[in-house]
mmCIF file of N, CA and C in Angstrom:
data_model
loop_
_atom_site.group_PDB
_atom_site.id
_atom_site.type_symbol
_atom_site.label_atom_id
_atom_site.label_comp_id
_atom_site.label_asym_id
_atom_site.label_seq_id
_atom_site.Cartn_x
_atom_site.Cartn_y
_atom_site.Cartn_z
ATOM 1 N N MET A 88 -10.805 -9.449 7.183
ATOM 2 C CA MET A 88 -10.959 -7.899 6.722
ATOM 3 C C MET A 88 -11.309 -8.180 5.322
ATOM 4 N N ASN A 89 -12.206 -7.615 4.746
ATOM 5 C CA ASN A 89 -12.606 -7.611 3.456
ATOM 6 C C ASN A 89 -11.544 -6.571 2.629
ATOM 7 N N ALA A 90 -10.731 -7.220 1.775
ATOM 8 C CA ALA A 90 -9.664 -6.523 1.180
ATOM 9 C C ALA A 90 -10.098 -5.730 -0.211
ATOM 10 N N HIS A 91 -11.401 -5.780 -0.467
ATOM 11 C CA HIS A 91 -11.856 -5.326 -1.845
ATOM 12 C C HIS A 91 -12.890 -4.251 -1.557
ATOM 13 N N PRO A 92 -12.664 -3.043 -1.474
ATOM 14 C CA PRO A 92 -13.542 -1.913 -1.338
ATOM 15 C C PRO A 92 -14.555 -1.915 -2.569
ATOM 16 N N ALA A 93 -15.760 -1.475 -2.251
ATOM 17 C CA ALA A 93 -16.669 -1.188 -3.464
ATOM 18 C C ALA A 93 -15.980 -0.481 -4.567
ATOM 19 N N GLU A 94 -16.332 -1.004 -5.752
ATOM 20 C CA GLU A 94 -15.419 -0.513 -6.904
ATOM 21 C C GLU A 94 -16.156 0.848 -7.542
ATOM 22 N N VAL A 95 -15.113 1.550 -7.921
ATOM 23 C CA VAL A 95 -15.550 2.821 -8.862
ATOM 24 C C VAL A 95 -16.247 2.294 -10.079
ATOM 25 N N GLY A 96 -17.358 3.076 -10.377
ATOM 26 C CA GLY A 96 -18.056 2.472 -11.602
ATOM 27 C C GLY A 96 -19.375 1.638 -11.153
ATOM 28 N N ALA A 97 -19.378 0.980 -9.891
ATOM 29 C CA ALA A 97 -20.339 0.234 -9.507
ATOM 30 C C ALA A 97 -21.557 1.053 -8.777
ATOM 31 N N GLN A 98 -22.660 0.424 -8.693
ATOM 32 C CA GLN A 98 -23.774 1.016 -7.942
ATOM 33 C C GLN A 98 -23.360 0.927 -6.515
ATOM 34 N N ALA A 99 -23.564 2.027 -5.818
ATOM 35 C CA ALA A 99 -23.330 2.122 -4.425
ATOM 36 C C ALA A 99 -24.298 1.415 -3.571
ATOM 37 N N PRO A 100 -23.875 0.451 -2.752
ATOM 38 C CA PRO A 100 -24.858 -0.277 -1.999
ATOM 39 C C PRO A 100 -25.632 0.716 -1.132
ATOM 40 N N ASP A 101 -27.112 0.601 -1.292
ATOM 41 C CA ASP A 101 -27.914 1.453 -0.517
ATOM 42 C C ASP A 101 -28.041 0.896 0.939
ATOM 43 N N PHE A 102 -28.406 1.841 1.726
ATOM 44 C CA PHE A 102 -28.408 1.449 3.226
ATOM 45 C C PHE A 102 -29.211 2.503 3.960
ATOM 46 N N GLU A 103 -29.890 2.183 5.232
ATOM 47 C CA GLU A 103 -30.411 3.070 5.853
ATOM 48 C C GLU A 103 -29.880 2.828 7.444
ATOM 49 N N LEU A 104 -29.416 3.975 7.881
ATOM 50 C CA LEU A 104 -28.774 4.009 9.395
ATOM 51 C C LEU A 104 -29.490 5.264 10.052
ATOM 52 N N GLN A 105 -29.105 5.193 11.393
ATOM 53 C CA GLN A 105 -29.864 6.345 12.133
ATOM 54 C C GLN A 105 -28.660 7.399 12.386
ATOM 55 N N ASP A 106 -28.993 8.725 12.249
ATOM 56 C CA ASP A 106 -27.971 9.807 12.498
ATOM 57 C C ASP A 106 -27.888 9.956 14.124
ATOM 58 N N GLN A 107 -27.220 10.990 14.417
ATOM 59 C CA GLN A 107 -27.038 11.216 15.916
ATOM 60 C C GLN A 107 -28.287 11.583 16.696
ATOM 61 N N HIS A 108 -29.436 11.906 15.851
ATOM 62 C CA HIS A 108 -30.646 12.262 16.577
ATOM 63 C C HIS A 108 -31.516 11.119 16.533
ATOM 64 N N GLY A 109 -31.121 10.062 15.886
ATOM 65 C CA GLY A 109 -32.026 8.829 15.896
ATOM 66 C C GLY A 109 -32.906 8.900 14.675
ATOM 67 N N THR A 110 -32.551 9.818 13.666
ATOM 68 C CA THR A 110 -33.475 10.073 12.506
ATOM 69 C C THR A 110 -32.844 9.084 11.387
ATOM 70 N N PRO A 111 -33.735 8.076 10.943
ATOM 71 C CA PRO A 111 -33.408 7.120 9.845
ATOM 72 C C PRO A 111 -32.759 8.078 8.618
ATOM 73 N N VAL A 112 -31.612 7.617 8.036
ATOM 74 C CA VAL A 112 -31.168 8.310 6.749
ATOM 75 C C VAL A 112 -30.990 7.265 5.784
ATOM 76 N N ARG A 113 -31.340 7.420 4.567
ATOM 77 C CA ARG A 113 -31.202 6.293 3.590
ATOM 78 C C ARG A 113 -30.292 6.917 2.368
ATOM 79 N N LEU A 114 -29.425 6.339 2.051
ATOM 80 C CA LEU A 114 -28.446 6.835 0.894
ATOM 81 C C LEU A 114 -29.226 7.268 -0.287
ATOM 82 N N SER A 115 -30.207 6.428 -0.701
ATOM 83 C CA SER A 115 -30.951 6.565 -1.925
ATOM 84 C C SER A 115 -31.904 7.800 -1.798
ATOM 85 N N GLN A 116 -32.153 8.303 -0.692
ATOM 86 C CA GLN A 116 -33.002 9.666 -0.532
ATOM 87 C C GLN A 116 -32.244 10.883 -1.109
ATOM 88 N N PHE A 117 -30.914 10.674 -1.442
ATOM 89 C CA PHE A 117 -30.115 11.757 -1.894
ATOM 90 C C PHE A 117 -29.860 11.627 -3.480
ATOM 91 N N ARG A 118 -30.670 10.828 -4.228
ATOM 92 C CA ARG A 118 -30.476 10.645 -5.702
ATOM 93 C C ARG A 118 -30.774 11.985 -6.196
ATOM 94 N N GLY A 119 -30.031 12.410 -7.162
ATOM 95 C CA GLY A 119 -29.968 13.562 -7.711
ATOM 96 C C GLY A 119 -29.092 14.717 -7.464
ATOM 97 N N ARG A 120 -28.299 14.184 -6.329
ATOM 98 C CA ARG A 120 -27.146 15.006 -5.882
ATOM 99 C C ARG A 120 -25.966 14.177 -5.460
ATOM 100 N N ASN A 121 -24.814 14.720 -5.491
ATOM 101 C CA ASN A 121 -23.608 13.972 -5.190
ATOM 102 C C ASN A 121 -23.554 13.778 -3.637
ATOM 103 N N VAL A 122 -22.941 12.576 -3.205
ATOM 104 C CA VAL A 122 -22.793 12.387 -1.928
ATOM 105 C C VAL A 122 -21.420 11.969 -1.556
ATOM 106 N N VAL A 123 -20.786 12.484 -0.453
ATOM 107 C CA VAL A 123 -19.506 12.007 -0.036
ATOM 108 C C VAL A 123 -19.636 11.271 1.204
ATOM 109 N N LEU A 124 -19.343 9.779 1.045
ATOM 110 C CA LEU A 124 -19.653 8.995 2.155
ATOM 111 C C LEU A 124 -18.293 8.612 2.940
ATOM 112 N N VAL A 125 -18.103 8.993 4.145
ATOM 113 C CA VAL A 125 -16.986 8.929 4.932
ATOM 114 C C VAL A 125 -17.068 7.895 5.994
ATOM 115 N N PHE A 126 -16.320 6.717 6.051
ATOM 116 C CA PHE A 126 -16.286 5.709 6.934
ATOM 117 C C PHE A 126 -15.073 6.269 7.906
ATOM 118 N N TYR A 127 -15.198 6.084 9.202
ATOM 119 C CA TYR A 127 -14.111 6.213 10.105
ATOM 120 C C TYR A 127 -14.258 5.358 11.264
ATOM 121 N N PRO A 128 -13.007 4.997 11.963
ATOM 122 C CA PRO A 128 -13.116 3.930 12.982
ATOM 123 C C PRO A 128 -13.827 4.217 14.138
ATOM 124 N N LEU A 129 -13.633 5.240 14.990
ATOM 125 C CA LEU A 129 -14.346 5.510 16.216
ATOM 126 C C LEU A 129 -14.433 6.989 16.477
ATOM 127 N N ALA A 130 -15.540 7.346 17.111
ATOM 128 C CA ALA A 130 -15.818 8.683 17.609
ATOM 129 C C ALA A 130 -14.671 9.086 18.812
ATOM 130 N N PHE A 131 -14.431 10.269 19.060
ATOM 131 C CA PHE A 131 -13.579 10.613 20.252
ATOM 132 C C PHE A 131 -12.064 10.200 20.102
ATOM 133 N N THR A 132 -11.740 9.864 18.961
ATOM 134 C CA THR A 132 -10.252 9.513 18.796
ATOM 135 C C THR A 132 -9.471 10.464 17.876
ATOM 136 N N GLY A 133 -8.230 10.694 18.062
ATOM 137 C CA GLY A 133 -7.491 11.841 17.662
ATOM 138 C C GLY A 133 -7.559 11.985 16.069
ATOM 139 N N VAL A 134 -7.313 10.997 15.433
ATOM 140 C CA VAL A 134 -7.207 11.154 13.919
ATOM 141 C C VAL A 134 -8.626 11.384 13.406
ATOM 142 N N CYS A 135 -9.631 10.674 13.866
ATOM 143 C CA CYS A 135 -11.002 10.895 13.481
ATOM 144 C C CYS A 135 -11.377 12.291 13.881
ATOM 145 N N GLN A 136 -11.260 12.765 15.024
ATOM 146 C CA GLN A 136 -11.718 14.099 15.295
ATOM 147 C C GLN A 136 -10.879 15.097 14.521
ATOM 148 N N GLY A 137 -9.718 14.969 14.160
ATOM 149 C CA GLY A 137 -9.023 15.979 13.155
ATOM 150 C C GLY A 137 -9.776 15.895 11.775
ATOM 151 N N GLU A 138 -10.082 14.568 11.200
ATOM 152 C CA GLU A 138 -10.778 14.549 9.985
ATOM 153 C C GLU A 138 -12.220 15.108 10.092
ATOM 154 N N LEU A 139 -12.857 14.818 11.021
ATOM 155 C CA LEU A 139 -14.219 15.238 11.011
ATOM 156 C C LEU A 139 -14.374 16.936 11.310
ATOM 157 N N ALA A 140 -13.307 17.479 12.006
ATOM 158 C CA ALA A 140 -13.282 18.846 12.271
ATOM 159 C C ALA A 140 -12.955 19.558 10.903
ATOM 160 N N ALA A 141 -12.245 18.931 9.960
ATOM 161 C CA ALA A 141 -12.012 19.516 8.624
ATOM 162 C C ALA A 141 -13.189 19.440 7.946
ATOM 163 N N LEU A 142 -13.976 18.248 8.134
ATOM 164 C CA LEU A 142 -15.197 18.151 7.318
ATOM 165 C C LEU A 142 -16.416 19.061 7.824
ATOM 166 N N ARG A 143 -16.184 19.594 9.036
ATOM 167 C CA ARG A 143 -17.300 20.502 9.568
ATOM 168 C C ARG A 143 -17.242 21.791 8.810
ATOM 169 N N ASP A 144 -16.175 22.136 8.133
ATOM 170 C CA ASP A 144 -16.102 23.232 7.215
ATOM 171 C C ASP A 144 -16.213 22.919 5.751
ATOM 172 N N PHE A 145 -16.576 21.621 5.592
ATOM 173 C CA PHE A 145 -16.776 21.112 4.074
ATOM 174 C C PHE A 145 -17.590 21.968 3.383
ATOM 175 N N ASP A 146 -17.160 22.628 2.233
ATOM 176 C CA ASP A 146 -18.026 23.487 1.495
ATOM 177 C C ASP A 146 -18.062 23.055 -0.032
ATOM 178 N N ALA A 147 -18.817 21.984 -0.202
ATOM 179 C CA ALA A 147 -18.982 21.531 -1.589
ATOM 180 C C ALA A 147 -20.394 21.277 -1.806
ATOM 181 N N ASP A 148 -20.737 21.169 -3.172
ATOM 182 C CA ASP A 148 -22.178 21.032 -3.591
ATOM 183 C C ASP A 148 -22.518 19.460 -3.490
ATOM 184 N N ALA A 149 -22.417 18.908 -2.183
ATOM 185 C CA ALA A 149 -22.689 17.374 -2.171
ATOM 186 C C ALA A 149 -23.084 17.159 -0.753
ATOM 187 N N GLN A 150 -23.912 16.076 -0.505
ATOM 188 C CA GLN A 150 -24.226 15.695 0.947
ATOM 189 C C GLN A 150 -23.239 15.042 1.439
ATOM 190 N N LEU A 151 -22.853 15.342 2.569
ATOM 191 C CA LEU A 151 -21.937 14.617 3.536
ATOM 192 C C LEU A 151 -22.520 13.661 4.473
ATOM 193 N N LEU A 152 -22.068 12.457 4.447
ATOM 194 C CA LEU A 152 -22.488 11.356 5.314
ATOM 195 C C LEU A 152 -21.315 10.720 5.914
ATOM 196 N N THR A 153 -21.276 10.622 7.152
ATOM 197 C CA THR A 153 -20.096 9.966 8.027
ATOM 198 C C THR A 153 -20.612 8.789 8.713
ATOM 199 N N VAL A 154 -19.967 7.668 8.712
ATOM 200 C CA VAL A 154 -20.433 6.343 9.147
ATOM 201 C C VAL A 154 -19.275 5.796 10.217
ATOM 202 N N SER A 155 -19.746 5.310 11.402
ATOM 203 C CA SER A 155 -18.780 4.471 12.177
ATOM 204 C C SER A 155 -19.656 3.541 12.911
ATOM 205 N N VAL A 156 -19.012 2.566 13.553
ATOM 206 C CA VAL A 156 -19.808 1.576 14.277
ATOM 207 C C VAL A 156 -20.216 1.974 15.749
ATOM 208 N N ASP A 157 -20.014 3.337 16.125
ATOM 209 C CA ASP A 157 -20.353 3.887 17.398
ATOM 210 C C ASP A 157 -21.899 3.877 17.406
ATOM 211 N N SER A 158 -22.501 3.894 18.598
ATOM 212 C CA SER A 158 -23.694 4.153 18.847
ATOM 213 C C SER A 158 -24.377 5.431 18.591
ATOM 214 N N VAL A 159 -25.690 5.560 18.340
ATOM 215 C CA VAL A 159 -26.340 6.882 18.004
ATOM 216 C C VAL A 159 -26.052 7.849 19.239
ATOM 217 N N PHE A 160 -25.973 7.306 20.408
ATOM 218 C CA PHE A 160 -25.742 8.047 21.654
ATOM 219 C C PHE A 160 -24.310 8.577 21.779
ATOM 220 N N ALA A 161 -23.278 7.905 21.371
ATOM 221 C CA ALA A 161 -22.049 8.245 21.343
ATOM 222 C C ALA A 161 -21.845 9.423 20.152
ATOM 223 N N HIS A 162 -22.584 9.176 19.085
ATOM 224 C CA HIS A 162 -22.418 10.113 17.888
ATOM 225 C C HIS A 162 -23.148 11.500 18.372
ATOM 226 N N ARG A 163 -24.258 11.452 19.213
ATOM 227 C CA ARG A 163 -24.937 12.656 19.686
ATOM 228 C C ARG A 163 -23.969 13.321 20.612
ATOM 229 N N ALA A 164 -23.382 12.768 21.517
ATOM 230 C CA ALA A 164 -22.412 13.373 22.460
ATOM 231 C C ALA A 164 -21.227 14.020 21.815
ATOM 232 N N TRP A 165 -20.790 13.381 20.733
ATOM 233 C CA TRP A 165 -19.629 13.847 19.992
ATOM 234 C C TRP A 165 -19.982 15.080 19.219
ATOM 235 N N ALA A 166 -21.156 14.824 18.424
ATOM 236 C CA ALA A 166 -21.531 15.879 17.539
ATOM 237 C C ALA A 166 -22.010 17.263 18.327
ATOM 238 N N ASP A 167 -22.507 17.039 19.531
ATOM 239 C CA ASP A 167 -22.901 18.168 20.308
ATOM 240 C C ASP A 167 -21.493 18.905 20.854
ATOM 241 N N ARG A 168 -20.563 18.106 21.374
ATOM 242 C CA ARG A 168 -19.242 18.717 21.647
ATOM 243 C C ARG A 168 -18.579 19.226 20.697
ATOM 244 N N GLU A 169 -18.484 18.813 19.483
ATOM 245 C CA GLU A 169 -17.671 19.369 18.497
ATOM 246 C C GLU A 169 -18.397 20.195 17.454
ATOM 247 N N SER A 170 -19.698 20.411 17.545
ATOM 248 C CA SER A 170 -20.579 21.154 16.650
ATOM 249 C C SER A 170 -20.713 20.640 15.214
ATOM 250 N N TYR A 171 -20.731 19.327 15.238
ATOM 251 C CA TYR A 171 -20.995 18.637 13.880
ATOM 252 C C TYR A 171 -22.350 18.674 13.539
ATOM 253 N N THR A 172 -22.777 19.318 12.361
ATOM 254 C CA THR A 172 -24.090 19.318 11.921
ATOM 255 C C THR A 172 -24.412 18.399 10.816
ATOM 256 N N PHE A 173 -23.410 17.769 10.298
ATOM 257 C CA PHE A 173 -23.752 16.839 9.110
ATOM 258 C C PHE A 173 -24.042 15.557 9.937
ATOM 259 N N PRO A 174 -24.805 14.582 9.147
ATOM 260 C CA PRO A 174 -25.092 13.348 9.620
ATOM 261 C C PRO A 174 -23.969 12.348 10.012
ATOM 262 N N LEU A 175 -23.953 11.941 11.352
ATOM 263 C CA LEU A 175 -23.018 10.965 11.877
ATOM 264 C C LEU A 175 -24.041 9.772 11.930
ATOM 265 N N LEU A 176 -23.604 8.745 11.129
ATOM 266 C CA LEU A 176 -24.619 7.694 11.116
ATOM 267 C C LEU A 176 -23.981 6.426 11.697
ATOM 268 N N SER A 177 -24.766 5.637 12.552
ATOM 269 C CA SER A 177 -24.522 4.624 13.368
ATOM 270 C C SER A 177 -24.726 3.343 12.675
ATOM 271 N N ASP A 178 -23.408 2.632 12.381
ATOM 272 C CA ASP A 178 -23.392 1.252 11.834
ATOM 273 C C ASP A 178 -23.315 0.253 12.985
ATOM 274 N N PHE A 179 -23.966 0.492 14.183
ATOM 275 C CA PHE A 179 -23.753 -0.199 15.305
ATOM 276 C C PHE A 179 -24.443 -1.691 15.208
ATOM 277 N N TRP A 180 -25.664 -1.729 14.778
ATOM 278 C CA TRP A 180 -26.228 -3.092 14.654
ATOM 279 C C TRP A 180 -27.006 -3.172 13.483
ATOM 280 N N PRO A 181 -27.014 -4.230 12.646
ATOM 281 C CA PRO A 181 -26.066 -5.254 12.753
ATOM 282 C C PRO A 181 -24.528 -4.723 12.506
ATOM 283 N N HIS A 182 -23.733 -5.038 13.426
ATOM 284 C CA HIS A 182 -22.469 -4.522 13.715
ATOM 285 C C HIS A 182 -21.622 -4.373 12.453
ATOM 286 N N GLY A 183 -21.396 -3.339 11.947
ATOM 287 C CA GLY A 183 -20.560 -2.798 10.868
ATOM 288 C C GLY A 183 -21.023 -3.378 9.471
ATOM 289 N N GLN A 184 -22.464 -3.622 9.302
ATOM 290 C CA GLN A 184 -23.091 -4.006 8.094
ATOM 291 C C GLN A 184 -22.858 -3.243 6.921
ATOM 292 N N VAL A 185 -22.998 -1.992 7.176
ATOM 293 C CA VAL A 185 -22.812 -1.045 5.938
ATOM 294 C C VAL A 185 -21.302 -0.982 5.629
ATOM 295 N N ALA A 186 -20.383 -0.806 6.647
ATOM 296 C CA ALA A 186 -18.899 -0.900 6.211
ATOM 297 C C ALA A 186 -18.630 -2.218 5.502
ATOM 298 N N GLN A 187 -19.202 -3.369 5.993
ATOM 299 C CA GLN A 187 -19.016 -4.595 5.149
ATOM 300 C C GLN A 187 -19.410 -4.435 3.781
ATOM 301 N N ALA A 188 -20.465 -3.980 3.492
ATOM 302 C CA ALA A 188 -21.111 -3.858 2.071
ATOM 303 C C ALA A 188 -20.212 -2.929 1.336
ATOM 304 N N TYR A 189 -19.455 -1.897 1.772
ATOM 305 C CA TYR A 189 -18.557 -1.250 1.023
ATOM 306 C C TYR A 189 -17.130 -1.785 1.218
ATOM 307 N N GLY A 190 -16.949 -2.843 1.773
ATOM 308 C CA GLY A 190 -15.518 -3.490 1.846
ATOM 309 C C GLY A 190 -14.656 -2.827 2.665
ATOM 310 N N VAL A 191 -15.070 -2.158 3.709
ATOM 311 C CA VAL A 191 -14.173 -1.217 4.476
ATOM 312 C C VAL A 191 -14.190 -1.687 6.019
ATOM 313 N N PHE A 192 -14.828 -2.818 6.290
ATOM 314 C CA PHE A 192 -14.924 -3.383 7.661
ATOM 315 C C PHE A 192 -13.797 -4.163 8.147
ATOM 316 N N ASP A 193 -13.107 -3.969 9.094
ATOM 317 C CA ASP A 193 -11.839 -4.582 9.673
ATOM 318 C C ASP A 193 -12.476 -5.666 10.692
ATOM 319 N N ASP A 194 -12.617 -6.850 10.173
ATOM 320 C CA ASP A 194 -13.140 -7.986 11.107
ATOM 321 C C ASP A 194 -12.323 -8.155 12.364
ATOM 322 N N ALA A 195 -11.048 -8.125 12.317
ATOM 323 C CA ALA A 195 -10.102 -8.235 13.476
ATOM 324 C C ALA A 195 -10.336 -7.211 14.536
ATOM 325 N N LYS A 196 -10.479 -6.023 14.301
ATOM 326 C CA LYS A 196 -10.694 -4.963 15.143
ATOM 327 C C LYS A 196 -12.210 -4.514 15.321
ATOM 328 N N GLY A 197 -13.076 -5.009 14.567
ATOM 329 C CA GLY A 197 -14.576 -4.676 14.717
ATOM 330 C C GLY A 197 -14.813 -3.252 14.508
ATOM 331 N N LEU A 198 -14.236 -2.559 13.515
ATOM 332 C CA LEU A 198 -14.604 -1.244 13.146
ATOM 333 C C LEU A 198 -14.189 -0.938 11.699
ATOM 334 N N ALA A 199 -14.679 0.234 11.193
ATOM 335 C CA ALA A 199 -14.509 0.551 9.880
ATOM 336 C C ALA A 199 -13.118 1.018 9.678
ATOM 337 N N ARG A 200 -12.536 0.726 8.352
ATOM 338 C CA ARG A 200 -11.350 1.475 8.142
ATOM 339 C C ARG A 200 -11.567 2.867 7.517
ATOM 340 N N ARG A 201 -10.722 3.614 7.152
ATOM 341 C CA ARG A 201 -10.835 4.969 6.758
ATOM 342 C C ARG A 201 -11.210 4.963 5.117
ATOM 343 N N GLY A 202 -12.456 4.698 4.870
ATOM 344 C CA GLY A 202 -12.857 4.667 3.428
ATOM 345 C C GLY A 202 -13.754 5.846 3.165
ATOM 346 N N THR A 203 -13.478 6.348 1.880
ATOM 347 C CA THR A 203 -14.251 7.431 1.431
ATOM 348 C C THR A 203 -14.760 7.258 0.063
ATOM 349 N N PHE A 204 -16.089 7.368 -0.213
ATOM 350 C CA PHE A 204 -16.588 7.112 -1.584
ATOM 351 C C PHE A 204 -17.403 8.342 -1.966
ATOM 352 N N VAL A 205 -17.175 8.845 -3.270
ATOM 353 C CA VAL A 205 -17.854 9.946 -3.782
ATOM 354 C C VAL A 205 -18.910 9.233 -4.805
ATOM 355 N N ILE A 206 -20.101 9.404 -4.541
ATOM 356 C CA ILE A 206 -21.116 8.725 -5.218
ATOM 357 C C ILE A 206 -21.956 9.775 -5.960
ATOM 358 N N ASP A 207 -22.356 9.726 -7.173
ATOM 359 C CA ASP A 207 -22.907 10.714 -8.029
ATOM 360 C C ASP A 207 -24.451 10.507 -7.717
ATOM 361 N N GLY A 208 -25.120 11.576 -8.378
ATOM 362 C CA GLY A 208 -26.591 11.664 -8.385
ATOM 363 C C GLY A 208 -27.439 10.507 -8.855
ATOM 364 N N GLU A 209 -26.756 9.620 -9.449
ATOM 365 C CA GLU A 209 -27.389 8.333 -9.974
ATOM 366 C C GLU A 209 -27.088 7.170 -9.099
ATOM 367 N N GLY A 210 -26.268 7.349 -8.049
ATOM 368 C CA GLY A 210 -26.009 6.387 -7.130
ATOM 369 C C GLY A 210 -24.729 5.534 -7.530
ATOM 370 N N VAL A 211 -23.972 6.023 -8.345
ATOM 371 C CA VAL A 211 -22.659 5.236 -8.766
ATOM 372 C C VAL A 211 -21.584 5.855 -8.218
ATOM 373 N N ILE A 212 -20.845 4.850 -7.627
ATOM 374 C CA ILE A 212 -19.461 5.288 -7.053
ATOM 375 C C ILE A 212 -18.629 5.902 -8.178
ATOM 376 N N ARG A 213 -18.074 7.024 -7.984
ATOM 377 C CA ARG A 213 -17.300 7.733 -8.974
ATOM 378 C C ARG A 213 -15.807 7.920 -8.520
ATOM 379 N N TRP A 214 -15.444 7.824 -7.215
ATOM 380 C CA TRP A 214 -14.160 7.997 -6.700
ATOM 381 C C TRP A 214 -14.153 7.293 -5.210
ATOM 382 N N SER A 215 -13.015 6.731 -5.000
ATOM 383 C CA SER A 215 -12.800 6.251 -3.593
ATOM 384 C C SER A 215 -11.405 6.168 -3.121
ATOM 385 N N VAL A 216 -11.206 6.117 -1.922
ATOM 386 C CA VAL A 216 -9.822 5.968 -1.170
ATOM 387 C C VAL A 216 -10.099 5.366 0.126
ATOM 388 N N VAL A 217 -9.142 4.517 0.451
ATOM 389 C CA VAL A 217 -9.089 3.839 1.737
ATOM 390 C C VAL A 217 -7.719 3.912 2.257
ATOM 391 N N ASN A 218 -7.666 4.582 3.451
ATOM 392 C CA ASN A 218 -6.398 4.796 4.140
ATOM 393 C C ASN A 218 -6.262 3.883 5.324
ATOM 394 N N PRO A 219 -4.955 3.559 5.756
ATOM 395 C CA PRO A 219 -4.747 2.957 6.928
ATOM 396 C C PRO A 219 -5.424 3.745 8.084
ATOM 397 N N ASN A 220 -5.934 3.149 9.102
ATOM 398 C CA ASN A 220 -6.577 3.888 10.351
ATOM 399 C C ASN A 220 -5.741 4.911 10.977
ATOM 400 N N SER A 221 -4.399 4.730 10.888
ATOM 401 C CA SER A 221 -3.567 5.803 11.396
ATOM 402 C C SER A 221 -3.331 6.904 10.539
ATOM 403 N N GLU A 222 -3.716 6.881 9.415
ATOM 404 C CA GLU A 222 -3.531 8.021 8.333
ATOM 405 C C GLU A 222 -4.629 8.717 7.915
ATOM 406 N N ALA A 223 -4.640 10.053 8.202
ATOM 407 C CA ALA A 223 -5.801 10.956 7.932
ATOM 408 C C ALA A 223 -6.077 11.223 6.380
ATOM 409 N N ARG A 224 -7.244 11.406 5.978
ATOM 410 C CA ARG A 224 -7.500 11.525 4.452
ATOM 411 C C ARG A 224 -7.390 13.147 4.473
ATOM 412 N N ASP A 225 -7.297 13.683 3.275
ATOM 413 C CA ASP A 225 -7.359 15.084 2.903
ATOM 414 C C ASP A 225 -8.593 15.505 2.177
ATOM 415 N N VAL A 226 -9.259 16.334 2.961
ATOM 416 C CA VAL A 226 -10.532 16.823 2.344
ATOM 417 C C VAL A 226 -10.485 17.308 0.963
ATOM 418 N N ALA A 227 -9.472 17.977 0.625
ATOM 419 C CA ALA A 227 -9.170 18.543 -0.725
ATOM 420 C C ALA A 227 -9.307 17.585 -1.856
ATOM 421 N N ASP A 228 -9.079 16.331 -1.519
ATOM 422 C CA ASP A 228 -9.177 15.187 -2.476
ATOM 423 C C ASP A 228 -10.735 14.958 -2.807
ATOM 424 N N TYR A 229 -11.488 15.150 -1.803
ATOM 425 C CA TYR A 229 -12.970 14.987 -1.896
ATOM 426 C C TYR A 229 -13.527 16.130 -2.980
ATOM 427 N N VAL A 230 -12.960 17.292 -2.631
ATOM 428 C CA VAL A 230 -13.472 18.347 -3.490
ATOM 429 C C VAL A 230 -13.014 18.328 -4.899
ATOM 430 N N LYS A 231 -11.797 17.920 -4.946
ATOM 431 C CA LYS A 231 -11.415 17.595 -6.415
ATOM 432 C C LYS A 231 -12.016 16.497 -7.150
ATOM 433 N N ALA A 232 -12.320 15.401 -6.445
ATOM 434 C CA ALA A 232 -13.021 14.347 -7.112
ATOM 435 C C ALA A 232 -14.408 14.848 -7.379
ATOM 436 N N LEU A 233 -15.094 15.584 -6.633
ATOM 437 C CA LEU A 233 -16.367 16.248 -6.811
ATOM 438 C C LEU A 233 -16.461 17.033 -8.092
ATOM 439 N N ALA A 234 -15.401 17.987 -8.176
ATOM 440 C CA ALA A 234 -15.336 18.727 -9.324
ATOM 441 C C ALA A 234 -15.126 18.049 -10.529
ATOM 442 N N GLU A 235 -14.668 16.885 -10.568
ATOM 443 C CA GLU A 235 -14.216 16.121 -11.849
ATOM 444 C C GLU A 235 -15.476 15.475 -12.297
ATOM 445 N N ILE A 236 -16.538 15.225 -11.362
ATOM 446 C CA ILE A 236 -17.737 14.564 -11.844
ATOM 447 C C ILE A 236 -18.886 15.590 -12.029
ATOM 448 N N SER A 237 -18.630 16.768 -11.770
ATOM 449 C CA SER A 237 -19.715 17.831 -12.048
ATOM 450 C C SER A 237 -19.807 18.425 -13.388
#
């Protein structure tokens, strides 16, 4: 397990992954606006479902991107079932490559840890948190972090 998440003040590693519709999404396409990048372990699991349900109502002036090692097909089924309209990005292959770049990939379990990164319009990480997989994050923390960089 990489114990060192991407650091606040560093340039966010750029990436391109497919969303739940198979559409390529590149982090750098959102330059000029803030991004909240949320890694989660697996679709259709209790804590993840609670977190993403809270994000479904996320109302901040930022682009929300969520990432897990699940396939595009699993993300599509989950998004359809739960009415998620934000991008659910598949870090399926190469397995966990983006989570590794952000230092939140758990090698032993083969999935992402609960890492969140707030990235400003210049592509710089301005805030981050990594929680244990059993512990949900609080969306209010993201909103507060965004307010501090605006």
